[in-house]
Coordinates of C-alpha atoms in Angstrom, one line a residue:
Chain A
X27 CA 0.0 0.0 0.0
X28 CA 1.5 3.6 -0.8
X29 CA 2.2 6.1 1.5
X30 CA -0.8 8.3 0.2
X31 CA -3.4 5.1 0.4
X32 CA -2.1 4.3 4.3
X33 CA -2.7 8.0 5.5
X34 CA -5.8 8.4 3.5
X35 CA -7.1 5.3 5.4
X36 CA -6.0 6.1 8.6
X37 CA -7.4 9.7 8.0
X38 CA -10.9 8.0 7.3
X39 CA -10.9 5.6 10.1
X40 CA -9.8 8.8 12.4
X41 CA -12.9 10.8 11.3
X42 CA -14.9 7.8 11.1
X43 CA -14.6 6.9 15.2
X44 CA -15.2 10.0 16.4
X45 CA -18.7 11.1 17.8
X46 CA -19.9 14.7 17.0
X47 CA -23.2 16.6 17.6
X48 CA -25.0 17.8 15.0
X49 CA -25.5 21.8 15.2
X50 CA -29.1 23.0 15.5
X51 CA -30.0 25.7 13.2
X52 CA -31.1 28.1 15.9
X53 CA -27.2 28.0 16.8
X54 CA -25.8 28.6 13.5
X55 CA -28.2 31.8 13.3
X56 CA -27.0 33.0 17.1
X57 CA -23.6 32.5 15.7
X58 CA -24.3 34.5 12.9
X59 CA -26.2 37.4 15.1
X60 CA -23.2 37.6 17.3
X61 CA -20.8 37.6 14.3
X62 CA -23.0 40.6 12.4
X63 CA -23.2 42.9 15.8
X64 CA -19.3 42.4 15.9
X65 CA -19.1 43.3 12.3
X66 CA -21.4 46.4 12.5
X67 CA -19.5 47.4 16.2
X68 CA -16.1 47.3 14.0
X69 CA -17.5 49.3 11.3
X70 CA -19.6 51.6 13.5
X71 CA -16.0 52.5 15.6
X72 CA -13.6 52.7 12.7
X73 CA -15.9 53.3 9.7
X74 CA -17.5 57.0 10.6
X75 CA -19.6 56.8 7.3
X76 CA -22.0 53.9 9.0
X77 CA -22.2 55.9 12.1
X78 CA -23.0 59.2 10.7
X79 CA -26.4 60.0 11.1
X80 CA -28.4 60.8 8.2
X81 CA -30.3 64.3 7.3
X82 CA -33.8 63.8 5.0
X83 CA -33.1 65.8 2.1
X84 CA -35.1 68.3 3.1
X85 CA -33.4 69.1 6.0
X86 CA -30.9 71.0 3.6
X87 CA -32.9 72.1 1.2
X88 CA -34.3 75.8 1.7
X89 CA -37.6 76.0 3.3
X90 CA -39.9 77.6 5.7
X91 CA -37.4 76.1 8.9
X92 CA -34.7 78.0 7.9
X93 CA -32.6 74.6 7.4
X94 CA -32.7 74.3 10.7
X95 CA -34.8 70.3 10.3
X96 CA -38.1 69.3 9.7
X97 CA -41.2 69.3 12.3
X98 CA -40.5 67.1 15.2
X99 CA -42.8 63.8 14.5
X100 CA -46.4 64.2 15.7
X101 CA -46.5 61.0 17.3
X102 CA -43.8 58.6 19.1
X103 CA -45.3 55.9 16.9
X104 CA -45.6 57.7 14.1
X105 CA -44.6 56.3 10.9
X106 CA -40.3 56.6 10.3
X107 CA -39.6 59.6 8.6
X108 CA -36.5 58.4 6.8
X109 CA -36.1 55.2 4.5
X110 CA -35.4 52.0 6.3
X111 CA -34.2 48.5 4.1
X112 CA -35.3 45.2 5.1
X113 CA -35.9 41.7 3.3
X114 CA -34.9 43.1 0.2
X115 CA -36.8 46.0 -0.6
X116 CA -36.0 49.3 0.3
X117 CA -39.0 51.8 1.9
X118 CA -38.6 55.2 1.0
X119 CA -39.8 57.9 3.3
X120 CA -42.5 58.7 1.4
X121 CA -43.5 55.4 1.7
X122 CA -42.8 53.8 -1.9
X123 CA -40.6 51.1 -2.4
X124 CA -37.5 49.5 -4.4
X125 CA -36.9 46.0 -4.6
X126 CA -33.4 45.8 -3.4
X127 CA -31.0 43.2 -5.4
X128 CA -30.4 39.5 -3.8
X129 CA -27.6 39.9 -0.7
X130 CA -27.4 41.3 3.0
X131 CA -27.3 44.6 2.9
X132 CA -25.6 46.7 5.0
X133 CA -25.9 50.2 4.0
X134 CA -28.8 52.0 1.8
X135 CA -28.0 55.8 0.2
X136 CA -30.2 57.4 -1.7
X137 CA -29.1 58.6 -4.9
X138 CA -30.3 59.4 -8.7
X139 CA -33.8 58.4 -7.5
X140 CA -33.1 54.9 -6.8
X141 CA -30.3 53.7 -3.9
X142 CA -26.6 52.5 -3.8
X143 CA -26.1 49.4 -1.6
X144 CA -23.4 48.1 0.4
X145 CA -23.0 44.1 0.2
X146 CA -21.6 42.3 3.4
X147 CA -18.2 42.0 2.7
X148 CA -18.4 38.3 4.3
X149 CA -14.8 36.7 4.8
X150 CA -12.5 37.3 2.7
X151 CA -14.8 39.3 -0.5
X152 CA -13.8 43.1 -0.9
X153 CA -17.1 45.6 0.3
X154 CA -19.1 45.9 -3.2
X155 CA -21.5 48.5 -3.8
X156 CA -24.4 48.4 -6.3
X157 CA -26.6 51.4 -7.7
X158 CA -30.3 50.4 -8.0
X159 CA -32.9 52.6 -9.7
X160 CA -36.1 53.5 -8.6
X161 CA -37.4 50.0 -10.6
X162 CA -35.2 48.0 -8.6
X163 CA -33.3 47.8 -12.2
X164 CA -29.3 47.4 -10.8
X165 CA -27.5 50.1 -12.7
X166 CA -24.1 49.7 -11.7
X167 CA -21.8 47.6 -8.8
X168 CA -18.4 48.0 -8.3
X169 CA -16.0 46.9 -5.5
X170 CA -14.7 50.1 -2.9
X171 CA -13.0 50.6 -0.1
X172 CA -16.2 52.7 1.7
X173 CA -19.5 52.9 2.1
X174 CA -21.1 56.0 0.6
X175 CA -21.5 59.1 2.2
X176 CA -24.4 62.2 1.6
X177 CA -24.2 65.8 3.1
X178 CA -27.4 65.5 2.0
X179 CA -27.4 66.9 -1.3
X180 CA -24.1 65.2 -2.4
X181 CA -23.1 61.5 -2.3
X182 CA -19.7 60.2 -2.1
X183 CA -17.9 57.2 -2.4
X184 CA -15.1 55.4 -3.1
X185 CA -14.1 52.9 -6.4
X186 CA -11.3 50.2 -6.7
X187 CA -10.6 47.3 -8.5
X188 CA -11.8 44.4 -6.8
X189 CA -8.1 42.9 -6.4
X190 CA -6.9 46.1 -5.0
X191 CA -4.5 48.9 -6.5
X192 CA -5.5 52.7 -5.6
X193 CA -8.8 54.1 -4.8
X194 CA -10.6 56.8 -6.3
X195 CA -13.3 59.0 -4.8
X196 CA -16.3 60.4 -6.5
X197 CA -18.5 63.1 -5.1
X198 CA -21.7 63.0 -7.4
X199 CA -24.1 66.1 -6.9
X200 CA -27.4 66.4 -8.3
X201 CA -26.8 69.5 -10.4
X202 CA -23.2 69.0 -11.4
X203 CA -21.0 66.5 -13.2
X204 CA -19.4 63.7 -11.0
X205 CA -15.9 64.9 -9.3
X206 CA -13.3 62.3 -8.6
X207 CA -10.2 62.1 -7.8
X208 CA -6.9 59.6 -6.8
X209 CA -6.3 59.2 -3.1
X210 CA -3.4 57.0 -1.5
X211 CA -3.9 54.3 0.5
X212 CA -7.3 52.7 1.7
X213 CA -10.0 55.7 2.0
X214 CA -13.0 55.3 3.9
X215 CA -15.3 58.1 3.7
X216 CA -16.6 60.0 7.1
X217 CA -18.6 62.5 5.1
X218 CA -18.9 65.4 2.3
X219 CA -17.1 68.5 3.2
X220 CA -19.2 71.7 2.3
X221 CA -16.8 73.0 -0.2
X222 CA -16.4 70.0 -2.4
X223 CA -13.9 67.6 -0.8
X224 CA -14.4 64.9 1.6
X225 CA -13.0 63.8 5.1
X226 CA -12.2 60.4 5.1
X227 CA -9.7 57.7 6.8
X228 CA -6.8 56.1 5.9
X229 CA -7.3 52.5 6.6
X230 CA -3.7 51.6 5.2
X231 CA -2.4 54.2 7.9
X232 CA -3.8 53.0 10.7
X233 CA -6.9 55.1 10.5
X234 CA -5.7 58.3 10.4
X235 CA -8.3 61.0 9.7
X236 CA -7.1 62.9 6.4
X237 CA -9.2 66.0 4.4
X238 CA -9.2 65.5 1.0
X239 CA -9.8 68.6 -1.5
X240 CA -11.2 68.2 -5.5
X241 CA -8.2 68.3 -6.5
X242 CA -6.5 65.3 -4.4
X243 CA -4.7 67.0 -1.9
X244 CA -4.5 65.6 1.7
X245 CA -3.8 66.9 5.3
X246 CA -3.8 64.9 8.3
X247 CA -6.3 66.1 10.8
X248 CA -4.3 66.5 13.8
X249 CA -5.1 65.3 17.3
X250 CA -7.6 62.3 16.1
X251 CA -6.2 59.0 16.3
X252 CA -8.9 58.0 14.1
X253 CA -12.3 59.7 12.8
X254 CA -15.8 58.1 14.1
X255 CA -17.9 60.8 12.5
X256 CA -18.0 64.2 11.1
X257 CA -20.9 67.1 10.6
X258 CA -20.9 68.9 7.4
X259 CA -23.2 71.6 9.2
X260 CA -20.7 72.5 11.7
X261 CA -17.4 71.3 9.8
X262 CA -16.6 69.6 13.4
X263 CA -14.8 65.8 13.3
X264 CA -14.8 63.7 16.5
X265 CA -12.9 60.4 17.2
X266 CA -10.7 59.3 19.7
X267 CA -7.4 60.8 21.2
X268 CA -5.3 59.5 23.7
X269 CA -7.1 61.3 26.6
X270 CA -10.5 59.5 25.2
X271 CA -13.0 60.9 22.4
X272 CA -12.7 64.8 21.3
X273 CA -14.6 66.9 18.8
X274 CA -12.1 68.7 16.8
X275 CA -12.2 71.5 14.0
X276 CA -10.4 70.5 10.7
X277 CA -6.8 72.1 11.9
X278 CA -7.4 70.3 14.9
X279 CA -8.7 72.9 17.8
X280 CA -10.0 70.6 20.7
X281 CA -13.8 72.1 21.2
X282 CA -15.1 69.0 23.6
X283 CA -13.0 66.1 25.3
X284 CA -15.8 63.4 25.9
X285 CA -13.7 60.8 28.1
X286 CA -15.5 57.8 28.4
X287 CA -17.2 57.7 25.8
X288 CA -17.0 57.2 22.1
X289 CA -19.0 59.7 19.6
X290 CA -21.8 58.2 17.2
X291 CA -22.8 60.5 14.8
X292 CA -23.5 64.5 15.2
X293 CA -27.2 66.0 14.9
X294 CA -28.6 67.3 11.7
X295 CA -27.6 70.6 12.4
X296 CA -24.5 69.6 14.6
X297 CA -25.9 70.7 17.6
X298 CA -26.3 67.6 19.3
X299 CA -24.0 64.3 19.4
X300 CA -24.9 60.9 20.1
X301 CA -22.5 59.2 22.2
X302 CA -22.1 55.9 23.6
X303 CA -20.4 55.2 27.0
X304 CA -17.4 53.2 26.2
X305 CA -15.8 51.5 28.6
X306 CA -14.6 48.1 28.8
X307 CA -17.1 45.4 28.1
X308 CA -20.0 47.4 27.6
X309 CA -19.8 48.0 23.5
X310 CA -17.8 44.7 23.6
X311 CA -21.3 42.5 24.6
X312 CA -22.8 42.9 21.6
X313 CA -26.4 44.4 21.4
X314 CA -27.6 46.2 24.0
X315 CA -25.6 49.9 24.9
X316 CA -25.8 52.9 27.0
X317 CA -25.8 56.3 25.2
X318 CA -26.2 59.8 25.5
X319 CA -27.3 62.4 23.6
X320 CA -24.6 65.5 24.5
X321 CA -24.8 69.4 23.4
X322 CA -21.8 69.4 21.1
X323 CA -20.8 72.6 22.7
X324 CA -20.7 72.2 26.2
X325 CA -21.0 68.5 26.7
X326 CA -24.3 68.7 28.8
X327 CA -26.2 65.7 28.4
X328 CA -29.5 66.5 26.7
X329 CA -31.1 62.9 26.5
X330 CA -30.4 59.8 28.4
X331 CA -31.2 56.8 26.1
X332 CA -31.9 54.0 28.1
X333 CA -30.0 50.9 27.8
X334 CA -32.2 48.2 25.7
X335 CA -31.9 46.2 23.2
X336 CA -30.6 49.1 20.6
X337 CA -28.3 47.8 17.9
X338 CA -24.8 49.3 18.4
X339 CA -24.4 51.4 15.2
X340 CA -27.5 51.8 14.4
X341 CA -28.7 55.0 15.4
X342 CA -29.7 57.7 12.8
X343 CA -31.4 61.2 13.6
X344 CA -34.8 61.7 12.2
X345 CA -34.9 65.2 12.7
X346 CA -33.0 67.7 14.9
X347 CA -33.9 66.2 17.9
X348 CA -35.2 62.3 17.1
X349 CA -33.4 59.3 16.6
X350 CA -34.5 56.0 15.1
X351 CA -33.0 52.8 16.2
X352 CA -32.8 49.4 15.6
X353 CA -33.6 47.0 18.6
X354 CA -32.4 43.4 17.8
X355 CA -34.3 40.9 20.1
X356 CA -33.1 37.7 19.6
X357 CA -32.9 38.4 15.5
X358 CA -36.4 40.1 15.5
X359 CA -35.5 43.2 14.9
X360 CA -37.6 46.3 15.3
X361 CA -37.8 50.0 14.6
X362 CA -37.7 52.4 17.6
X363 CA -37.9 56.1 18.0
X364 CA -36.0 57.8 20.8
X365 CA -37.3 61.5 21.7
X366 CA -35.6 64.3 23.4
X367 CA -37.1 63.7 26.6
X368 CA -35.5 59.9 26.4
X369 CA -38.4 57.7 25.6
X370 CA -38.5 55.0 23.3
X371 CA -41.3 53.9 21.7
X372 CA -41.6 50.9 19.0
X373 CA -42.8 52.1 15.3
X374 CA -45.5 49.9 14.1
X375 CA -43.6 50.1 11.3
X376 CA -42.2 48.0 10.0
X377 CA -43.4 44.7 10.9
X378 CA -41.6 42.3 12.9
X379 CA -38.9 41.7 11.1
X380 CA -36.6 38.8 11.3
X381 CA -33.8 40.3 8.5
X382 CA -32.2 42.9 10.2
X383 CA -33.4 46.2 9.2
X384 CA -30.7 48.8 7.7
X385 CA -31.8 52.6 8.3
X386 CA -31.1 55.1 5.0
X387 CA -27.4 56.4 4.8
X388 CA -27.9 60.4 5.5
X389 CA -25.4 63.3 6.7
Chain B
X9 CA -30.1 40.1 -10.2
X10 CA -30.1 36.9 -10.7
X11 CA -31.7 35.0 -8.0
X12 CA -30.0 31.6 -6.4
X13 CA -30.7 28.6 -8.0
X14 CA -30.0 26.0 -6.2
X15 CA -31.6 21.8 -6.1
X16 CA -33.4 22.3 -2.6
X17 CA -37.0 22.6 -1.0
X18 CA -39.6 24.2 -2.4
X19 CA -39.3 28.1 -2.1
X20 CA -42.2 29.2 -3.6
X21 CA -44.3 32.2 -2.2
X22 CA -41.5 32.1 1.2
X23 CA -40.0 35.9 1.6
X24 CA -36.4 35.9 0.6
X25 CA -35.4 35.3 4.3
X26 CA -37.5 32.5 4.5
X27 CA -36.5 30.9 1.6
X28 CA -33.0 31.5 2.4
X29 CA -33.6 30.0 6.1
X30 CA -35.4 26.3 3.8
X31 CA -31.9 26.7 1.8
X32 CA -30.0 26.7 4.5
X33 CA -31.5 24.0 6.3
X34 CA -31.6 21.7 3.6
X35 CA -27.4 22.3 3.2
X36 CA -26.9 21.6 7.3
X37 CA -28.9 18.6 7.2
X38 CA -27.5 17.3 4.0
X39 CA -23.5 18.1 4.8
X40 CA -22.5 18.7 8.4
X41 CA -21.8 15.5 9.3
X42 CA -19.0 15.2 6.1
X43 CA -18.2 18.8 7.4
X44 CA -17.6 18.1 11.1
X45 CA -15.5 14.9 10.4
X46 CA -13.3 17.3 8.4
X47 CA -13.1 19.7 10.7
X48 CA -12.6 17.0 13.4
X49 CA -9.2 16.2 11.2
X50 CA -7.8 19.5 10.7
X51 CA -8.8 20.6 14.6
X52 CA -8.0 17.5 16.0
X53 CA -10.4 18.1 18.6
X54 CA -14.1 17.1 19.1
X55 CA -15.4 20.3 20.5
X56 CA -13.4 22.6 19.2
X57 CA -13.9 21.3 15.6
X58 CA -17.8 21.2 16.1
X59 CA -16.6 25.0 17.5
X60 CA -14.6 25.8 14.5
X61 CA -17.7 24.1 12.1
X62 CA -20.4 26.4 14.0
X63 CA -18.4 29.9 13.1
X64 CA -17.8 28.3 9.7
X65 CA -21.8 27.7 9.0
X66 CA -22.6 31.4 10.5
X67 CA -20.1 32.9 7.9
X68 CA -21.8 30.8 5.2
X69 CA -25.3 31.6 6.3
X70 CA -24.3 35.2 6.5
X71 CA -23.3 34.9 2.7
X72 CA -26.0 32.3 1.6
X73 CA -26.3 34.9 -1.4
X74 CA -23.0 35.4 -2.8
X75 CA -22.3 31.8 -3.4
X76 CA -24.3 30.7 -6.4
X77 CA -22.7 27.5 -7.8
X78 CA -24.1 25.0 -5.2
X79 CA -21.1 23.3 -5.9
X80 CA -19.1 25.5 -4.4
X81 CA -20.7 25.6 -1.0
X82 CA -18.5 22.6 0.4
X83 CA -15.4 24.2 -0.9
X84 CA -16.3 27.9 0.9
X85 CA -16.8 26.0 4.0
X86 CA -13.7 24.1 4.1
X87 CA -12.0 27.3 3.6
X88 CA -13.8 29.2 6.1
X89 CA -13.1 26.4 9.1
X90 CA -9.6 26.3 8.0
X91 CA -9.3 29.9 8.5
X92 CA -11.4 29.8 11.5
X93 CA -8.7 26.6 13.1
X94 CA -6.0 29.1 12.1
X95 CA -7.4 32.5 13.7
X96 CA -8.1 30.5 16.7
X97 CA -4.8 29.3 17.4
X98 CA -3.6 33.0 16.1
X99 CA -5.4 34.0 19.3
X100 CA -4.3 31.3 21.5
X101 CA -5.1 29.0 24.1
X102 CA -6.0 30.2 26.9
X103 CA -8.3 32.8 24.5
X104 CA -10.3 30.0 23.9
X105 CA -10.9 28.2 27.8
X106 CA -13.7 29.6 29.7
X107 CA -12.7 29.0 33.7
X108 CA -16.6 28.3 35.5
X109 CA -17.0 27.5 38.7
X110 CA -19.3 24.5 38.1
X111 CA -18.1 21.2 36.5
X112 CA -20.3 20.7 33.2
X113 CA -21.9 17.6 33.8
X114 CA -22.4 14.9 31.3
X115 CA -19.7 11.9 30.2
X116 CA -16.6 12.8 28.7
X117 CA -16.3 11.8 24.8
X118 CA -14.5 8.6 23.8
X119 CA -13.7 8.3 20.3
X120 CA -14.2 4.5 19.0
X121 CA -11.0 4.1 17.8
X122 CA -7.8 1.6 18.4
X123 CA -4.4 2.5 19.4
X124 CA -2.7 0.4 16.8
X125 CA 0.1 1.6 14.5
X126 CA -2.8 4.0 12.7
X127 CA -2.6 6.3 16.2
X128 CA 0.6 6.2 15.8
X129 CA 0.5 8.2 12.2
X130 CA -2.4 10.0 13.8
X131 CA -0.7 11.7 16.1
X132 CA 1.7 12.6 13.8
X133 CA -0.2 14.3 11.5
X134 CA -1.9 16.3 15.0
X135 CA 1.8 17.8 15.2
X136 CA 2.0 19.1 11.7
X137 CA 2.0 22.9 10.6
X138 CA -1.8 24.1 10.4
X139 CA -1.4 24.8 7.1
X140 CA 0.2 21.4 6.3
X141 CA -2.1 19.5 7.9
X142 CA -5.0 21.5 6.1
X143 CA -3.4 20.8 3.1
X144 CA -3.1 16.9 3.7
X145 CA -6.8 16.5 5.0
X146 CA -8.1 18.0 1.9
X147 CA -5.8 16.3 -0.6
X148 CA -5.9 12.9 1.4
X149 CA -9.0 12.8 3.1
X150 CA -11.5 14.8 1.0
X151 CA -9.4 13.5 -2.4
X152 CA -9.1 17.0 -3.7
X153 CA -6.9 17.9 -6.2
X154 CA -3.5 19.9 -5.8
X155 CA -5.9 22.6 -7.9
X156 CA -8.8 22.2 -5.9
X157 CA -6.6 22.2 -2.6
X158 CA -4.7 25.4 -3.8
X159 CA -8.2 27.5 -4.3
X160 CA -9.4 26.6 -1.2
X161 CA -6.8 27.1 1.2
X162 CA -5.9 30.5 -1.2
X163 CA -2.7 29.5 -2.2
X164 CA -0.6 28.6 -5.5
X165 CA -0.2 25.2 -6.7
X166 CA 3.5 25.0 -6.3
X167 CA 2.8 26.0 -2.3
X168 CA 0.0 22.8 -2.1
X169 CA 3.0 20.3 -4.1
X170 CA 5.9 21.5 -1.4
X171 CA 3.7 21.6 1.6
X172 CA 2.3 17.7 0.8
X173 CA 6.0 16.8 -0.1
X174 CA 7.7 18.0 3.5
X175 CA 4.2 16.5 5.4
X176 CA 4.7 13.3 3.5
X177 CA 8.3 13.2 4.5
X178 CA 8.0 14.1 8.0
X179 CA 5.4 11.1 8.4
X180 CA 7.7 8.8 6.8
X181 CA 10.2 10.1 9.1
X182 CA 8.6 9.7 12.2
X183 CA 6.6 6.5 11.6
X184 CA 8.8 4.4 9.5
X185 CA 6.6 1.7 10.7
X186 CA 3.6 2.7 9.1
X187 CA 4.9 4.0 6.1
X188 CA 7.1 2.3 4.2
X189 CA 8.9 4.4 1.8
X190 CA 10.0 1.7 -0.1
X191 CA 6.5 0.7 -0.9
X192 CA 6.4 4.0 -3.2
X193 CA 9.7 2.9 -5.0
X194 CA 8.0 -0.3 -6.4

């Protein structure tokens, strides 16, 4: 008998005598609940684009509130008032729909009348994005190193080829021609500066928060370590430093420390931050997270959001002063709306839900 | 986009999840015990290869989508759980021990198998690089090709011929007994 026939029946006989358990379904689906919270809790603390919180378009757009944000919602329950993603079909604020191409998707931007997607980049596959029209027709997908950005008005994101080489980045407004430009390294997009140019990370540099202008030219932010978010209404960035999270100008000017804690995403208008509290263990257990909404400003806290069952991540201001969120109970998700005054109440809609449910990408 | 077409139950009028949850189920019922006896050869280990198997089958669930030749599934796994054995020992021992206070009860696992000269190789192959040992389960236990081992495991051809090479001749080396290098000279 040959060497290869002799290990390949002892191999057999090896696997053969031992006893296993099968795996239950409802296992492999805990698994994979634990493994997408630790996925969006990565990207939520290194990726500021899928923490920033998302304006309606109207927000921005001239109009009887001065900019300042639409009309706080009539009713806790009321219907969301931005677009939500769930079992494939994408439901626009206005209530009419897209059917969303087959995949998990992680991020929904409006854009062009229709939506660009973010797939799951799953093990080893880069992130690929996909541009849907409003007939759920795909348009476009493409691999990138970021998942799109929106002041609002603009929407940014990043291109590469799918076996890697240099990014480019391409800010698309509605009344202009697409911009792009060359970047080094591995961007991932925090948001759309006003002027044109973009503030994004450098994955390939150990996060470091860079501003990019149209014509490809980069400064470091100093003081960051890393970016978590960034309002386009207030041209602040906040992230981490060494002395704990800080909202910081572009050259770097220290306006908040915020120790213990790490920022989420900046208010509409940039008045208000989400925070969470960070400290060891808590972000680490998965779902459930304490958070704070703080005056940017002076660091008071304005709103105490109870810990619950609230997706990490997941949070994305309805208006000036209202944030949705996801609650995850045991893979039924659910939408939830947190007022100023703290309380949450459960949206009737959408449905149950046993596919997570993504909120729309907004600035 | 295409939808997934895949031999399985009926899908018909199910939502996507749904249908993807049917998929699914079909897949664990139909392959995990093939799975878990590989993963049992490149762990080692009863537990931690049904550990190793569980991440695997999260990952795959969590991309059910992407992979669209149902041929293929097997082969994502298997490279999945060998990254998973890897990434576990990249994080070490005591990483993966959980001290508790209470003794889990239940009877330990005995595997049905002799000591003879086979435990002999057996152990062997147990002290082998990970990535040699992956690379002799899938050529020698699941019979795949040098191609078919290179894709999975993500490396070239030439890298799958030089790791079987130096396993095959550390085995020789170490159990002459069992293997007879002059049975491959005949």
């Amino acid at each position: 008998m040959s060497t290869e026939q002799t290990l390949a029946d002892v191999l057999h006989d090896r696997a053969d005598a031992a006893s296993y358990d099968a795996t239950p379904m409802s296992v492999v689906t805990g698994r994979a609940r634990g493994i997408r919270r630790r996925r969006r809790l990565v990207a939520a603390t290194a990726m500021a684009a899928v923490a920033a919180a998302v304006v309606p378009l109207a927000v921005l757009l001239p109009g009887d509130d001065g900019g300042r944000g639409v009309a706080p919602v009539d009713a806790p329950d009321a219907p969301p008032r931005i677009g939500y993603a769930v079992d494939g079909v994408y439901h626009r604020a206005d209530r009419s729909t897209i059917g969303l191409p087959d995949g998990e998707v992680t991020t929904v931007t409006e854009h062009e009348g229709g939506v660009i997607v973010s797939d799951d980049p799953g093990v080893d596959g880069p992130l690929r994005l996909t541009s849907v029209a409003g007939s759920g027709e795909v348009r476009d997908t493409w691999c990138a190193t970021s998942v799109p950005v929106t002041d609002g008005t603009a929407v940014a994101w990043t291109e590469v080829s799918c076996d890697g080489g240099p990014a480019t980045i391409v800010v698309d407004r509605p009344d202009a021609e697409p911009q792009s430009w060359s970047v080094p390294g591995e961007p991932v997009l925090a948001g759309v500066r006003p002027g044109g140019g973009v503030v994004y990370v450098d994955a390939a540099d150990g996060g470091a928060p860079y501003l990019s202008d149209r014509e490809g030219f980069r400064v470091r932010v100093p003081g960051l370590l890393t970016a978590t978010t960034y309002s386009p209404s207030v041209d602040l960035i906040a992230g981490p430093t060494p002395d704990g999270a800080a909202i910081v100008t572009t050259t770097g000017d220290v306006v908040r420390l915020l120790a213990g804690r790490r920022v989420v995403s900046f208010s509409p208008d940039g008045a208000r931050v989400l925070t969470a509290v960070d400290e060891p263990g808590v972000l680490a257990a998965g779902a459930g997270w304490p958070a704070d909404v703080l005056d940017t400003r002076s660091g008071a806290t304005l709103t105490h959001v109870p810990e619950s069952e609230v997706t990490y991540g997941s949070g994305r201001w309805e208006d000036a002063v209202s944030l949705l969120v996801v609650t995850d109970d045991e893979g039924v998700g659910r939408l939830a709306r947190v007022t100023s005054d703290g309380v949450v109440s459960l949206l009737a809609e959408p449905a149950t839900a046993t596919e997570t449910i993504v909120l729309q990408t907004m600035p | 986009m295409q939808l997934i077409e895949r031999a399985g139950p009926d899908t018909a009028g199910m939502s996507r999840s749904e249908a993807r949850d049917a998929e699914f189920t079909a897949y664990l019922a139909a392959r995990q015990p093939a799975l878990l006896r590989t993963a049992y050869l490149l762990t080692g280990d009863r537990d931690q290869a049904e550990d190793v198997l569980q991440n695997a089958l999260a990952k795959l669930y969590l991309s059910w989508h992407k992979v669209r030749d149902p041929n293929a599934l097997d082969g994502y796994v298997r490279r999945i759980m060998v990254n998973e054995n890897n990434s576990i020992w990249r994080r070490g021992w005591k990483r993966r021990e959980h001290a508790t206070e209470v003794v889990p009860e239940g009877a330990p696992h005995h595997d049905a198998y002799d000591e003879g000269t086979g435990d002999a190789l057996w152990q062997v192959v147990q002290t082998l690089p990970r990535k040699a040992r992956a690379v002799v389960v899938l050529r020698y236990y699941e019979q795949l090709t040098e191609a078919e081992t290179a894709e999975v495991l993500g490396i070239s051809v030439g890298t799958v011929k030089s790791q079987t090479s130096r396993a095959l001749a550390t085995l020789r080396e170490r159990t002459p007994a069992v293997l007879d290098p002059r049975e491959e000279e005949r």
